[in-house]
mmCIF file of C-alpha atoms in Angstrom:
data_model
loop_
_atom_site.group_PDB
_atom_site.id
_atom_site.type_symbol
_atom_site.label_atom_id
_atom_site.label_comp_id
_atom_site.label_asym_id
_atom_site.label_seq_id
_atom_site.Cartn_x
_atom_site.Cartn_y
_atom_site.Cartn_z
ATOM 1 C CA UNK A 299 55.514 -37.620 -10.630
ATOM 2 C CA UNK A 300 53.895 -39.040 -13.562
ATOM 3 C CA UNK A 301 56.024 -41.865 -14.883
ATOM 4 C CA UNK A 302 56.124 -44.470 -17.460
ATOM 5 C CA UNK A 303 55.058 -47.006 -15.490
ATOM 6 C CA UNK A 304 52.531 -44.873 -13.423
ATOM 7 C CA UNK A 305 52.612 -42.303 -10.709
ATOM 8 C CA UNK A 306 55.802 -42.384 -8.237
ATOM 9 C CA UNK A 307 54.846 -40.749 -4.733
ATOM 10 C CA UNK A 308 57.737 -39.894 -2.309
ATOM 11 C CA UNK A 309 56.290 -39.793 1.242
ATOM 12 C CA UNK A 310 57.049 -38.964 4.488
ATOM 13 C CA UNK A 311 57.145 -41.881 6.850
ATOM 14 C CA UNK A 312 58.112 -40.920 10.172
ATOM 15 C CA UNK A 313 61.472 -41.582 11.935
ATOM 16 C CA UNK A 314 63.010 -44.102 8.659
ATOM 17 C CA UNK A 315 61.987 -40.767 6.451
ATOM 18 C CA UNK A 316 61.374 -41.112 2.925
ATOM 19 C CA UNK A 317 59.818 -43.980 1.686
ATOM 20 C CA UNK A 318 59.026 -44.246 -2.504
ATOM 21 C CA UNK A 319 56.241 -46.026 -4.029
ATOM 22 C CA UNK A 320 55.124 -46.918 -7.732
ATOM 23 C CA UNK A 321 51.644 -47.174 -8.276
ATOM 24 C CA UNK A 322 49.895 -48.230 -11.274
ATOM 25 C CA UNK A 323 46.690 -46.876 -12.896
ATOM 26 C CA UNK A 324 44.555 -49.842 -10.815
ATOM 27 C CA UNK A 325 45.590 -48.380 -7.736
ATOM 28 C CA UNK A 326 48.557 -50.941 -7.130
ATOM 29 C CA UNK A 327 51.945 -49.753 -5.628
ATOM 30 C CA UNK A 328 55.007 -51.256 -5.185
ATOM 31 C CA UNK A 329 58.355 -49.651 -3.008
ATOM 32 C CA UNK A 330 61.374 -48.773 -4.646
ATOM 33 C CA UNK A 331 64.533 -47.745 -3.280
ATOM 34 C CA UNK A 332 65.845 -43.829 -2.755
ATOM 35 C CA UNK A 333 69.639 -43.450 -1.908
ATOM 36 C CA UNK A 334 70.653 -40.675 -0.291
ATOM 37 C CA UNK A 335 73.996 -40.598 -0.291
ATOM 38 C CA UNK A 336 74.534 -40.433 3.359
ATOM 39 C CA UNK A 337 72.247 -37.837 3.894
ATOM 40 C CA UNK A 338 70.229 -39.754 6.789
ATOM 41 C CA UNK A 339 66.854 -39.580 7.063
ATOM 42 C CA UNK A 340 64.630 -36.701 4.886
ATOM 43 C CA UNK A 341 61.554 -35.812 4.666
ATOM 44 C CA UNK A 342 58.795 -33.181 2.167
ATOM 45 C CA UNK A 343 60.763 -34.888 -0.813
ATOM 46 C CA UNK A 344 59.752 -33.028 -3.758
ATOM 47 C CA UNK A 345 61.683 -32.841 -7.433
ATOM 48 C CA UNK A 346 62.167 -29.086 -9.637
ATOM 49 C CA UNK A 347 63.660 -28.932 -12.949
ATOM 50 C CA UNK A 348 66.390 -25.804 -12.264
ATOM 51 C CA UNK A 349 68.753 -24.555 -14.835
ATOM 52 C CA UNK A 350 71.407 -27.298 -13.808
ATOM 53 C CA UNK A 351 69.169 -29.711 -13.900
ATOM 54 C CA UNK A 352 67.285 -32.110 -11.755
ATOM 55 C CA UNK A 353 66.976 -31.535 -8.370
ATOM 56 C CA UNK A 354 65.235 -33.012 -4.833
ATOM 57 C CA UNK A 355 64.377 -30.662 -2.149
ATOM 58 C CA UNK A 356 63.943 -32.098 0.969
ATOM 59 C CA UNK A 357 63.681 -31.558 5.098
ATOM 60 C CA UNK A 358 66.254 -32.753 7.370
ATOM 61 C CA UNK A 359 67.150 -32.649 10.901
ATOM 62 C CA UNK A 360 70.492 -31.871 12.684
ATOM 63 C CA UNK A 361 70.446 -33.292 15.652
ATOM 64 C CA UNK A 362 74.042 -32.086 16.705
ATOM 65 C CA UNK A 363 73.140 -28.078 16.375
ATOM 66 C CA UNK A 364 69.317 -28.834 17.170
ATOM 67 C CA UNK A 365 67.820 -27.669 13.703
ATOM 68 C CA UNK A 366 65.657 -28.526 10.562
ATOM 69 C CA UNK A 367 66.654 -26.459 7.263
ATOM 70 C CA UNK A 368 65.305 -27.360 3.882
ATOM 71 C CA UNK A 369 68.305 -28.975 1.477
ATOM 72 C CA UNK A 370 68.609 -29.399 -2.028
ATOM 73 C CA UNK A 371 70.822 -32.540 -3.808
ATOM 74 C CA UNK A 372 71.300 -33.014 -7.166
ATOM 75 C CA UNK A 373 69.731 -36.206 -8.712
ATOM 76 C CA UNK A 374 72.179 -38.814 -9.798
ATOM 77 C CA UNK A 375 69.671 -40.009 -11.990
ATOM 78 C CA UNK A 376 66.754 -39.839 -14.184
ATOM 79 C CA UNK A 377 63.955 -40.575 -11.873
ATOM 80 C CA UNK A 378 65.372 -39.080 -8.764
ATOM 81 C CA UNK A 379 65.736 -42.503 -6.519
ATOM 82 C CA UNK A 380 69.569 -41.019 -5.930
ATOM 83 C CA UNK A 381 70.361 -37.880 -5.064
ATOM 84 C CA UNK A 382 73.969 -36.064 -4.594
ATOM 85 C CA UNK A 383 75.006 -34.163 -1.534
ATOM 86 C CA UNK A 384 72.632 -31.903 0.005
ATOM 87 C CA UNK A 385 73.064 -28.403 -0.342
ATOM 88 C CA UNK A 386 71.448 -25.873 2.353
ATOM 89 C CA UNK A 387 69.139 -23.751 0.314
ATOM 90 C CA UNK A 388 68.791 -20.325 2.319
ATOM 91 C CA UNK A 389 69.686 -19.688 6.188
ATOM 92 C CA UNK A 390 66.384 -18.056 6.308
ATOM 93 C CA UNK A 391 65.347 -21.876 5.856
ATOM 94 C CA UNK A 392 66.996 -23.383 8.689
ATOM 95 C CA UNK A 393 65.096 -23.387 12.077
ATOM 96 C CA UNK A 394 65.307 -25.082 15.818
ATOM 97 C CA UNK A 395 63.500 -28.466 15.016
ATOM 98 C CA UNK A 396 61.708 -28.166 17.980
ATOM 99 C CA UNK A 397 59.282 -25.998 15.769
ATOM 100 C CA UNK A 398 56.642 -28.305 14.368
ATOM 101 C CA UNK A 399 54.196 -26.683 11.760
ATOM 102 C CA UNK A 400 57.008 -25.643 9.610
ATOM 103 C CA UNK A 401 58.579 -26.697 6.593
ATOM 104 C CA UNK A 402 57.137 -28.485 3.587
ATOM 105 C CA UNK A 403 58.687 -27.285 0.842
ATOM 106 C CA UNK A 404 57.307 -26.858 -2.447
ATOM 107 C CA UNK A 405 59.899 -26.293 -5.148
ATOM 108 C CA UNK A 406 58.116 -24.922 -8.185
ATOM 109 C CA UNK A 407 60.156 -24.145 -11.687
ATOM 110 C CA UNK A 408 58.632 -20.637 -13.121
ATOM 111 C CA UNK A 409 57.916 -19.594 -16.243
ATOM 112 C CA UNK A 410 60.900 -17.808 -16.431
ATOM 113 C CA UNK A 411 63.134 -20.359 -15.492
ATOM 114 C CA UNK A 412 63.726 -19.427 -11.678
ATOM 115 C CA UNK A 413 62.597 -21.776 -9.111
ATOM 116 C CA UNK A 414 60.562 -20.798 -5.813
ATOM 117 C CA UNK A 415 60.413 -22.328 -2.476
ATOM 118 C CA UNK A 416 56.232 -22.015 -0.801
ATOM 119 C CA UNK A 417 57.502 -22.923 2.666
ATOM 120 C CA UNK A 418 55.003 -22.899 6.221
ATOM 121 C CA UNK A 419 56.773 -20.929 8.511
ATOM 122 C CA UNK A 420 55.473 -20.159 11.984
ATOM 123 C CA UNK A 421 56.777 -16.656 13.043
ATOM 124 C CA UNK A 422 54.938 -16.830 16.205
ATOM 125 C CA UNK A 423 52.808 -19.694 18.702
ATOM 126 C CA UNK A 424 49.757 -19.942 18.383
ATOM 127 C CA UNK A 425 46.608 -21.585 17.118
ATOM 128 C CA UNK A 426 46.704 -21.405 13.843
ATOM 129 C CA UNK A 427 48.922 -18.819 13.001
ATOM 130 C CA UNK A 428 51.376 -20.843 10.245
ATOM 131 C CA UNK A 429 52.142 -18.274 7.333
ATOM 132 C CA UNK A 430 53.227 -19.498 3.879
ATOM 133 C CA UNK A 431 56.355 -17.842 2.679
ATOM 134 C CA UNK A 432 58.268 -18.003 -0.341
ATOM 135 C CA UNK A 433 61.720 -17.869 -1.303
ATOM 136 C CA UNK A 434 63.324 -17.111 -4.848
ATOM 137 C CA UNK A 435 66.655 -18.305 -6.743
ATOM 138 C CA UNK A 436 67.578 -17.948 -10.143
ATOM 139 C CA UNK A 437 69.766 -21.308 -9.697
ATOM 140 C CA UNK A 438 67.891 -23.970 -7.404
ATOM 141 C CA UNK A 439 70.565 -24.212 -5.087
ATOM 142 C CA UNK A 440 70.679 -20.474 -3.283
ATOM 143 C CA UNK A 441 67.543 -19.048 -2.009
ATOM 144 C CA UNK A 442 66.638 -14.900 -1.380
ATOM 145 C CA UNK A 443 63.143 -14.669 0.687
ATOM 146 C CA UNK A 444 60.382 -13.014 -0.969
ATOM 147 C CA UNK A 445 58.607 -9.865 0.623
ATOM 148 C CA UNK A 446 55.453 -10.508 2.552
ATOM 149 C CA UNK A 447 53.320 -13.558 3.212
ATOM 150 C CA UNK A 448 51.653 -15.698 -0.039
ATOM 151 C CA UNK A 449 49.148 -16.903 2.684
ATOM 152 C CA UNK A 450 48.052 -16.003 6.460
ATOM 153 C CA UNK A 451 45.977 -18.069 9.343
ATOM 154 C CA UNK A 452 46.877 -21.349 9.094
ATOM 155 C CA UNK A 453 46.934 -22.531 5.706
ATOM 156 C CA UNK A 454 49.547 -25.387 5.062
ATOM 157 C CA UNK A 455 51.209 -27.955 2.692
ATOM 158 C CA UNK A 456 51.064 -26.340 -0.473
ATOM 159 C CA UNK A 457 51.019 -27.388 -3.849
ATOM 160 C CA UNK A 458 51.164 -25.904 -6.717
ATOM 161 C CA UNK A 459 49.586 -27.437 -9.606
ATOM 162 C CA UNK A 460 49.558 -24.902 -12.604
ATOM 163 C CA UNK A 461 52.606 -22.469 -12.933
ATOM 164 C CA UNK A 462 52.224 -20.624 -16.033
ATOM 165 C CA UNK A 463 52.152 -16.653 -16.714
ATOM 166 C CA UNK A 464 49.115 -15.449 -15.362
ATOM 167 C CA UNK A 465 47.346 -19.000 -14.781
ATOM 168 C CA UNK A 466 48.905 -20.165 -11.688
ATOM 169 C CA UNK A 467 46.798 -22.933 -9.497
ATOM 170 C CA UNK A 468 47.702 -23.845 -5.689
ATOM 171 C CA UNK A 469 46.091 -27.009 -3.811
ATOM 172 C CA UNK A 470 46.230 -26.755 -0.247
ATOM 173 C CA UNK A 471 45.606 -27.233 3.615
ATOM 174 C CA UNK A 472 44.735 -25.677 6.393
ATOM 175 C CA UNK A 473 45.544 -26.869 10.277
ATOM 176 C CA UNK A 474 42.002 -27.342 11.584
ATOM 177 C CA UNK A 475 41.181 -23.780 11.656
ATOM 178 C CA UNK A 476 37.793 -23.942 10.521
ATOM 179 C CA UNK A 477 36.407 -26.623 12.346
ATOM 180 C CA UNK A 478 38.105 -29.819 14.198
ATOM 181 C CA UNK A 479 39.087 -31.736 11.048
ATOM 182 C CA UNK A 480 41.915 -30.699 8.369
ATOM 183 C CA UNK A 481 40.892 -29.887 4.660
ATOM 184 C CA UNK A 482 42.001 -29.373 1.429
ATOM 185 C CA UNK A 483 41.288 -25.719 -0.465
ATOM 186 C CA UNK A 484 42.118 -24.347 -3.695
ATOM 187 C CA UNK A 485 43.496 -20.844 -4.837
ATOM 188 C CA UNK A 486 44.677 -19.388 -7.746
ATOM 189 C CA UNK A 487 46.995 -16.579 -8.845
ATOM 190 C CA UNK A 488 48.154 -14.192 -12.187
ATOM 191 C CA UNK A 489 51.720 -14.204 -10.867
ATOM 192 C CA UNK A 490 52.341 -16.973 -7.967
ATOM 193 C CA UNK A 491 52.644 -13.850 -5.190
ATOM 194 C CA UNK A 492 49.127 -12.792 -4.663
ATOM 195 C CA UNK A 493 46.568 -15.143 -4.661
ATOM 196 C CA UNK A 494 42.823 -15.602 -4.266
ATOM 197 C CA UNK A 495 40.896 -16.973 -0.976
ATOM 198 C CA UNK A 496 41.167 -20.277 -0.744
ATOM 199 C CA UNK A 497 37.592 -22.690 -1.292
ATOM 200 C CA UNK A 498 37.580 -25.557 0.456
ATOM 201 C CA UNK A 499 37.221 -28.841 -1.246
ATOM 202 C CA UNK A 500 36.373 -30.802 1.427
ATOM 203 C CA UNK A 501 34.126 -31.050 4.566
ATOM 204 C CA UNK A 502 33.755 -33.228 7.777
ATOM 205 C CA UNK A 503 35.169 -36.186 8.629
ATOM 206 C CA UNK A 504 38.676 -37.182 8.102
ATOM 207 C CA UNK A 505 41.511 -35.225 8.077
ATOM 208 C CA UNK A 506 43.085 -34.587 4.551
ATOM 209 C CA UNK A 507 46.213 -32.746 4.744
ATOM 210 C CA UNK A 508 50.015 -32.919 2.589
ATOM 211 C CA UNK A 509 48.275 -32.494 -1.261
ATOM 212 C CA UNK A 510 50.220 -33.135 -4.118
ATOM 213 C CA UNK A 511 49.602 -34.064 -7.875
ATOM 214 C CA UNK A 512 49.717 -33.048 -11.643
ATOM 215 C CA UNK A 513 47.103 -31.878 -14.885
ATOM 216 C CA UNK A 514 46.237 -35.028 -16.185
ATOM 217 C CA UNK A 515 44.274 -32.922 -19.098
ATOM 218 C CA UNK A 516 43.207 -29.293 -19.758
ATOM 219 C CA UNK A 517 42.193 -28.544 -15.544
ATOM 220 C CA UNK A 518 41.621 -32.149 -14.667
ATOM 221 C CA UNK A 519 44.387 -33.079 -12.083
ATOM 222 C CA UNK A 520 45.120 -36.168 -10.006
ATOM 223 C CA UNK A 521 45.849 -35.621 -6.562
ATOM 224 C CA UNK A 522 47.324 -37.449 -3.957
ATOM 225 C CA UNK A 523 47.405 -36.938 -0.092
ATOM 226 C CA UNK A 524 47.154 -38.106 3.700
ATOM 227 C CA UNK A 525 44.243 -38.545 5.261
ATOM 228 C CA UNK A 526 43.468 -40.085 8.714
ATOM 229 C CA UNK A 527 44.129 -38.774 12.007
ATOM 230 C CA UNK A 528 42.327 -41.138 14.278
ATOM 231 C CA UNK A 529 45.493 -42.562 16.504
ATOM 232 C CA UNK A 530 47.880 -40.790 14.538
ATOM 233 C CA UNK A 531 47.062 -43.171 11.482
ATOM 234 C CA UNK A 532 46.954 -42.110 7.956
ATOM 235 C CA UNK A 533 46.643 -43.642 4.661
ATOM 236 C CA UNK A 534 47.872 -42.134 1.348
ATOM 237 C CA UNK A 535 44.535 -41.745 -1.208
ATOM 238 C CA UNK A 536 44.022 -40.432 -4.452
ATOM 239 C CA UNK A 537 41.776 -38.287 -6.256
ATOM 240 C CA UNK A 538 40.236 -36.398 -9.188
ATOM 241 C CA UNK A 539 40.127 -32.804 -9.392
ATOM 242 C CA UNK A 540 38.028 -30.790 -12.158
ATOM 243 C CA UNK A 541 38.224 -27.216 -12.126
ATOM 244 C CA UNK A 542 36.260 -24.508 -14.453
ATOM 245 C CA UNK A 543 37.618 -21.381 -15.651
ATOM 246 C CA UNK A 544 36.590 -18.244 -13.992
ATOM 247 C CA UNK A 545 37.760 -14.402 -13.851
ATOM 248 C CA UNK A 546 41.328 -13.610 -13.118
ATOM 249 C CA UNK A 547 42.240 -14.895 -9.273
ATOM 250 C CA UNK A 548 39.717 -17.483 -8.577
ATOM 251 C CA UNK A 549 38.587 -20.530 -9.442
ATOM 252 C CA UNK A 550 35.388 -22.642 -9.833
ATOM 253 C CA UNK A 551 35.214 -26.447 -8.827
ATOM 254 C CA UNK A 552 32.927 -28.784 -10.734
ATOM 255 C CA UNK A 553 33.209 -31.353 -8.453
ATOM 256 C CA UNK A 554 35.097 -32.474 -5.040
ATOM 257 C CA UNK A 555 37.837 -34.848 -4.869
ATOM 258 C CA UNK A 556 36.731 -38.767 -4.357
ATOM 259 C CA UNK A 557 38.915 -40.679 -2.741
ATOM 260 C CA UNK A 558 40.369 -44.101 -3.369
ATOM 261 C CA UNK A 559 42.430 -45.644 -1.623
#
């Protein structure tokens, strides 16, 4: 979220959860604190203005019934660093947490006021067979799935940029199905339900997975994600994006994301 004092990047940081970091324009971040208000640990921490107000959605596990289920919580205050109690946003969201490509949800506020849930959901095993679902609510709090899939064969951890009627703009992942490595892609929609093939923004090398960001100006956006693998280790780095405008559904990139640390 773009901030006063820079850009503040809730992340996912293994067993402890969610950690929160300000960083400045240099590159320079410093933790803050998130309370949770007994919630335990959460994880996919992402903020949506609803029609109540400010709310976190988030992942978290149950140990005692053996599930995950994405939750919402109220935010207690202005820049989300405390949230209320959590909320369970849709049965339909609530699976045994022994199911690992799933979850990630991306809370986006439409034009029309409603918020929808992208979700990866992973209806059966298999390489590379995560589907990206979405789930509707006219409140933020109680979720209705959507008919069919926004995105098939192993596309992941969305993120959706650009919500406005017909201009809609999605970054993205996949799960190493086009080669050994993860990447980023782009698509883009008219209504946030059907949308175009995604291009892929980068190539070999490092993994790059778990996008998110904001338009700095008129389709320039600033992206942060994960990138790593090697050992399990990742590093969170940002990036430029610069997009052009093309026909209805697709997009054209002027140039790939660069990376600093």
């Amino acid at each position: 979220e773009k901030v006063a004092g820079g850009d503040r990047v809730w992340r996912s940081d293994g067993p402890t959860g969610t950690l929160v970091s300000l960083c400045t324009e240099a590159g320079s971040c410093a933790s803050e604190t998130l309370s949770t208000s007994g919630s335990g640990p959460i994880n996919d921490f992402a903020v949506a203005q609803t029609a109540s107000g400010l709310r976190a959605y988030f992942k978290r596990v149950e140990p005692q019934s053996n599930t995950q289920a994405v939750y919402s919580a109220p935010c207690l205050t202005a820049d989300c660093l405390s949230i209320g109690a959590a909320t369970l946003t849709s049965s339909g969201m609530q699976v045994s947490k022994d199911i690992r490509a799933w979850g990630v949800p991306d809370p986006v506020r439409l034009p029309d006021g409603r918020i929808r849930i992208y979700i990866v959901e992973s209806p059966v095993e298999g390489r590379c067979t995560e589907k990206i679902a979405s789930y509707i609510s006219a409140d933020g709090i109680t979720f209705t799935k959507e008919p069919g899939w926004r995105f098939e064969g192993g596309y992941v951890d969305t993120e959706v940029l650009r919500a406005k009627d017909g201009e809609w703009l999605m970054i993205l992942a996949d799960i190493a199905c086009t080669a050994n490595n993860q990447k980023l892609f782009v698509s883009s929609s008219t209504d946030g339900l059907t949308w175009s093939q995604p291009q892929a923004l980068t190539g070999v090398g490092e993994s790059k997975l778990d996008p998110t960001g904001y338009e700095m100006s008129t389709n320039v956006f600033r992206i942060y994600y994960a990138a790593g693998g090697a050992n399990n280790s990742f590093v969170v780095k940002r990036a430029t994006l610069r997009i052009k405008s093309t026909p209805a559904g697709s997009v054209g990139v002027t140039n790939t994301p660069k990376a600093t640390t």
